Short mmCIF file of C-alpha atoms and ligand atoms in Angstrom, two decimals:
data_model
loop_
_atom_site.label_atom_id
_atom_site.label_comp_id
_atom_site.label_asym_id
_atom_site.label_seq_id
_atom_site.Cartn_x
_atom_site.Cartn_y
_atom_site.Cartn_z
CA MET A 123 0.02 0.27 0.05
CA GLN A 124 1.09 3.65 -0.54
CA ASP A 125 2.38 5.13 2.13
CA VAL A 126 0.23 8.23 2.81
CA ARG A 127 3.22 10.46 4.69
CA ASN A 128 4.59 10.78 1.26
CA GLU A 129 2.13 12.07 -1.23
CA ARG A 130 3.26 15.04 -3.58
CA THR A 131 1.25 17.43 -4.46
CA LEU A 132 2.26 20.68 -6.98
CA VAL A 133 1.76 24.06 -6.56
CA PHE A 134 2.95 26.77 -8.40
CA ILE A 135 2.74 31.00 -7.20
CA LYS A 136 1.19 32.80 -9.90
CA PRO A 137 2.42 36.06 -10.91
CA ASP A 138 0.66 38.63 -8.37
CA GLY A 139 2.05 36.24 -6.22
CA VAL A 140 5.27 36.72 -6.91
CA GLN A 141 5.24 40.40 -8.02
CA ARG A 142 3.69 40.96 -4.57
CA GLY A 143 6.35 39.39 -2.91
CA LEU A 144 4.59 36.50 -1.04
CA VAL A 145 6.57 33.61 -2.38
CA GLY A 146 8.03 33.14 1.52
CA GLU A 147 5.18 33.94 3.17
CA ILE A 148 3.31 31.30 0.90
CA ILE A 149 6.24 28.60 0.89
CA GLY A 150 6.74 29.15 4.84
CA ARG A 151 2.70 28.40 5.66
CA PHE A 152 3.56 24.71 3.86
CA GLU A 153 6.63 24.18 5.33
CA ARG A 154 5.53 25.34 9.20
CA ALA A 155 2.38 23.16 8.64
CA GLY A 156 4.93 20.06 8.37
CA LEU A 157 5.11 19.59 4.43
CA LYS A 158 8.32 18.86 2.79
CA ILE A 159 9.66 20.63 -0.34
CA VAL A 160 11.16 18.55 -2.95
CA GLY A 161 11.26 20.36 -5.74
CA VAL A 162 11.51 23.96 -6.61
CA LYS A 163 11.57 26.29 -9.90
CA MET A 164 11.09 29.21 -10.89
CA LEU A 165 10.04 29.92 -14.87
CA GLN A 166 7.79 31.94 -16.92
CA PRO A 167 5.42 28.72 -18.44
CA SER A 168 4.71 28.11 -22.24
CA ARG A 169 1.61 28.55 -23.18
CA GLU A 170 2.47 25.02 -24.25
CA LEU A 171 2.82 23.79 -21.24
CA LEU A 172 -0.47 25.64 -19.65
CA ASP A 173 -2.11 24.28 -22.08
CA ARG A 174 -1.40 20.98 -21.05
CA HIS A 175 -2.25 21.93 -17.49
CA TYR A 176 -5.36 23.83 -17.56
CA PRO A 177 -7.46 20.82 -19.33
CA SER A 178 -10.37 22.12 -22.24
CA ALA A 179 -12.57 19.13 -20.94
CA GLU A 180 -16.09 20.20 -20.40
CA ASP A 181 -15.71 19.83 -16.61
CA PHE A 182 -13.14 21.79 -16.46
CA LEU A 183 -14.80 24.75 -18.10
CA ARG A 184 -18.43 23.97 -16.25
CA THR A 185 -17.20 24.09 -12.73
CA ILE A 186 -15.52 27.78 -13.58
CA GLY A 187 -18.15 28.99 -15.58
CA GLY A 188 -20.45 27.93 -12.37
CA LYS A 189 -17.99 29.90 -9.95
CA THR A 190 -19.11 32.81 -12.14
CA THR A 191 -22.23 32.36 -11.96
CA GLU A 192 -22.16 31.95 -8.03
CA ALA A 193 -20.38 34.92 -7.75
CA PHE A 194 -22.57 37.05 -9.96
CA GLN A 195 -25.27 35.69 -8.00
CA THR A 196 -24.19 36.38 -4.73
CA TYR A 197 -23.61 39.83 -5.05
CA GLY A 198 -26.90 40.62 -7.23
CA VAL A 199 -25.33 41.24 -10.42
CA ASP A 200 -26.65 40.10 -13.68
CA VAL A 201 -24.22 37.34 -15.32
CA LYS A 202 -25.09 37.59 -18.57
CA GLY A 203 -25.28 41.90 -18.88
CA MET A 204 -21.60 41.37 -17.84
CA MET A 205 -20.70 38.82 -19.62
CA GLY A 206 -22.55 38.10 -22.47
CA THR A 207 -23.52 34.72 -22.00
CA ASP A 208 -24.49 32.64 -18.93
CA ASP A 209 -23.50 29.23 -20.67
CA PRO A 210 -21.10 28.30 -17.84
CA ARG A 211 -18.92 26.38 -20.53
CA GLU A 212 -19.13 29.03 -23.05
CA ILE A 213 -17.79 31.15 -19.85
CA GLY A 214 -15.62 28.67 -18.48
CA ARG A 215 -13.67 28.60 -22.38
CA GLN A 216 -12.91 32.54 -21.98
CA VAL A 217 -11.44 32.09 -18.74
CA ARG A 218 -9.03 29.29 -19.90
CA ALA A 219 -7.99 31.14 -22.44
CA TRP A 220 -7.22 34.70 -20.00
CA LEU A 221 -5.53 32.59 -16.91
CA ILE A 222 -3.36 31.06 -19.97
CA ASP A 223 -2.58 34.48 -21.28
CA TYR A 224 -2.01 35.78 -17.55
CA VAL A 225 -0.15 33.00 -16.14
CA SER A 226 2.11 32.52 -19.40
CA SER A 227 3.20 36.61 -19.11
CA ALA A 228 5.51 36.59 -16.00
CA PRO A 229 7.31 34.59 -13.57
CA VAL A 230 6.09 31.96 -11.47
CA VAL A 231 7.01 30.12 -8.76
CA ALA A 232 6.81 25.85 -9.22
CA PHE A 233 6.87 23.58 -5.73
CA VAL A 234 6.40 19.53 -5.60
CA LEU A 235 5.43 19.20 -1.57
CA GLU A 236 5.40 15.89 0.30
CA GLY A 237 3.91 14.70 3.10
CA ALA A 238 0.80 13.20 5.06
CA HIS A 239 -2.41 13.79 2.59
CA ALA A 240 -0.70 16.31 0.96
CA VAL A 241 -2.94 16.86 -1.94
CA SER A 242 -5.91 17.76 0.71
CA VAL A 243 -3.99 19.36 3.61
CA VAL A 244 -2.77 22.54 0.56
CA ARG A 245 -5.86 22.42 -0.63
CA LYS A 246 -6.97 23.40 2.48
CA LEU A 247 -4.26 25.76 3.63
CA VAL A 248 -5.18 27.50 0.04
CA GLY A 249 -9.04 28.07 0.48
CA ALA A 250 -11.80 28.23 -2.17
CA THR A 251 -10.77 29.57 -5.66
CA LEU A 252 -12.34 32.82 -5.21
CA PRO A 253 -10.75 34.93 -2.27
CA VAL A 254 -13.93 36.63 -1.72
CA PHE A 255 -15.53 33.21 -0.53
CA ALA A 256 -11.89 31.92 0.97
CA ASN A 257 -12.33 31.62 4.79
CA PRO A 258 -9.96 33.65 7.09
CA GLY A 259 -6.77 31.70 7.64
CA THR A 260 -6.12 30.33 4.21
CA ILE A 261 -3.58 31.77 1.76
CA ARG A 262 -6.31 33.33 -0.63
CA GLY A 263 -8.71 34.06 2.25
CA ASP A 264 -5.92 35.91 4.18
CA LEU A 265 -3.67 37.74 1.39
CA ALA A 266 -5.89 38.28 -1.75
CA VAL A 267 -9.72 39.85 -2.38
CA ASP A 268 -10.58 39.29 -6.19
CA ALA A 269 -14.01 38.07 -7.61
CA PRO A 270 -15.04 37.37 -10.65
CA THR A 271 -17.18 40.29 -10.54
CA VAL A 272 -14.53 42.34 -10.74
CA ALA A 273 -11.66 40.28 -12.98
CA ASN A 274 -14.41 39.75 -15.41
CA LEU A 275 -15.13 42.91 -16.12
CA ALA A 276 -11.64 43.64 -16.51
CA LYS A 277 -11.50 40.49 -19.17
CA ARG A 278 -9.08 38.80 -16.72
CA PRO A 279 -8.81 35.79 -14.26
CA VAL A 280 -9.04 36.08 -10.76
CA ARG A 281 -6.12 36.75 -8.76
CA ASN A 282 -5.77 34.27 -5.86
CA LEU A 283 -1.72 34.07 -5.72
CA ILE A 284 -1.37 30.06 -5.94
CA HIS A 285 -2.41 26.95 -7.68
CA ALA A 286 -2.60 23.30 -6.49
CA SER A 287 -3.34 20.05 -7.45
CA GLY A 288 -6.96 19.30 -6.91
CA THR A 289 -6.78 15.33 -6.48
CA VAL A 290 -4.36 12.47 -6.27
CA ASP A 291 -4.44 11.85 -9.80
CA GLU A 292 -4.37 15.62 -10.83
CA ALA A 293 -1.20 16.14 -8.75
CA SER A 294 0.82 13.34 -10.09
CA PHE A 295 -0.41 14.27 -13.70
CA GLU A 296 1.12 17.79 -13.09
CA ILE A 297 4.21 16.65 -11.19
CA GLY A 298 5.14 15.03 -14.40
CA LEU A 299 4.26 17.94 -16.77
CA TRP A 300 6.08 20.43 -14.46
CA PHE A 301 9.52 18.39 -13.18
CA ARG A 302 11.33 16.01 -14.50
CA PRO A 303 11.85 12.97 -12.46
CA GLU A 304 16.02 14.23 -11.38
CA GLU A 305 14.86 17.53 -10.25
CA LEU A 306 12.84 15.98 -7.34
CA VAL A 307 14.94 15.30 -4.71
CA THR A 308 14.43 12.38 -1.01
CA TYR A 309 15.14 14.07 2.31
CA ARG A 310 14.45 13.52 6.15
CA ARG A 311 13.55 16.83 7.84
CA ALA A 312 14.81 17.28 11.41
CA ASP A 313 11.64 17.54 12.86
CA GLU A 314 9.62 14.23 11.22
CA SER A 315 10.46 12.35 14.74
CA ALA A 316 8.86 15.03 16.31
CA MET A 317 5.59 14.76 13.92
CA PHE A 318 5.27 11.16 13.46
CA GLY A 319 7.22 9.55 16.12
CA GLU A 320 9.69 7.72 14.19
P1 LIG B 433 -8.09 26.18 -8.53
O1 LIG B 433 -7.81 27.32 -8.77
O2 LIG B 433 -8.70 26.42 -6.99
O3 LIG B 433 -8.76 24.64 -8.93
P2 LIG B 433 -10.07 26.05 -10.68
O4 LIG B 433 -9.43 24.72 -11.27
O5 LIG B 433 -11.30 26.24 -10.99
O6 LIG B 433 -9.42 26.45 -9.54
O7 LIG B 433 -10.04 27.25 -11.83
C1 LIG B 433 -8.55 27.87 -12.09
C2 LIG B 433 -8.30 29.31 -12.28
O8 LIG B 433 -9.14 29.56 -13.11
C3 LIG B 433 -8.43 29.71 -10.82
O9 LIG B 433 -7.39 29.14 -9.68
C4 LIG B 433 -8.68 31.00 -11.19
O10 LIG B 433 -7.13 31.76 -10.94
C5 LIG B 433 -9.10 31.00 -12.51
N1 LIG B 433 -10.89 31.26 -12.24
C6 LIG B 433 -11.26 30.11 -11.64
N2 LIG B 433 -12.77 30.71 -11.70
C7 LIG B 433 -13.03 31.96 -12.30
C8 LIG B 433 -13.95 32.70 -12.83
N3 LIG B 433 -15.60 32.03 -12.51
N4 LIG B 433 -13.81 33.93 -13.07
C9 LIG B 433 -12.44 34.46 -13.07
N5 LIG B 433 -11.10 33.38 -13.68
C10 LIG B 433 -11.59 32.19 -12.57
#
């Protein structure tokens, strides 16, 4: 059976996080929680990389479109009036194109993090996709305020500082996309015995 203490996940700090000088603040939160950095690189991602990273699959587009609709409803703004359509798939397609333009426009810092249930623990620390809905205490809730009602009007993706893999399968696909096997390392953290009693 796979040892869940060694689960790995991919995160990257998006251009807004790098440009706001929040790389240390963000990665420090993961390190403090007990997650181990096993890969790191700074790069300006190509459109080809991002095209593979952000799937054009129907569910991904619908999820993004659904989040737009939810935010517009919460704030009482007419989605069709603002976006020209209320079809979640169409909105999702538009947001995906803005996202690829934005993330390929400037440097990001990508990390592979390892630890007990790393995928779900990282998502918990990152918080909800839309910073206006993200709980206090989370990275997006504490450090960002953006929403589709602001971003989509300006024809740009929501600025939420960071990407984190959503599932264990996604994590393994994304790690393979962003890192070569020899770029990942194995070592012990000094506090592992205090955390896990070994
Ligand atoms: P997450 O990053 O939390 O996994 P998604 O995979 O659903 O979220 O969306 C990918 C990225 O697309 C988000 O991080 C955000 O930058 C952007 N995004 C998502 N939904 C919207 C939206 N409704 N309007 C603008 N940008 C969005």
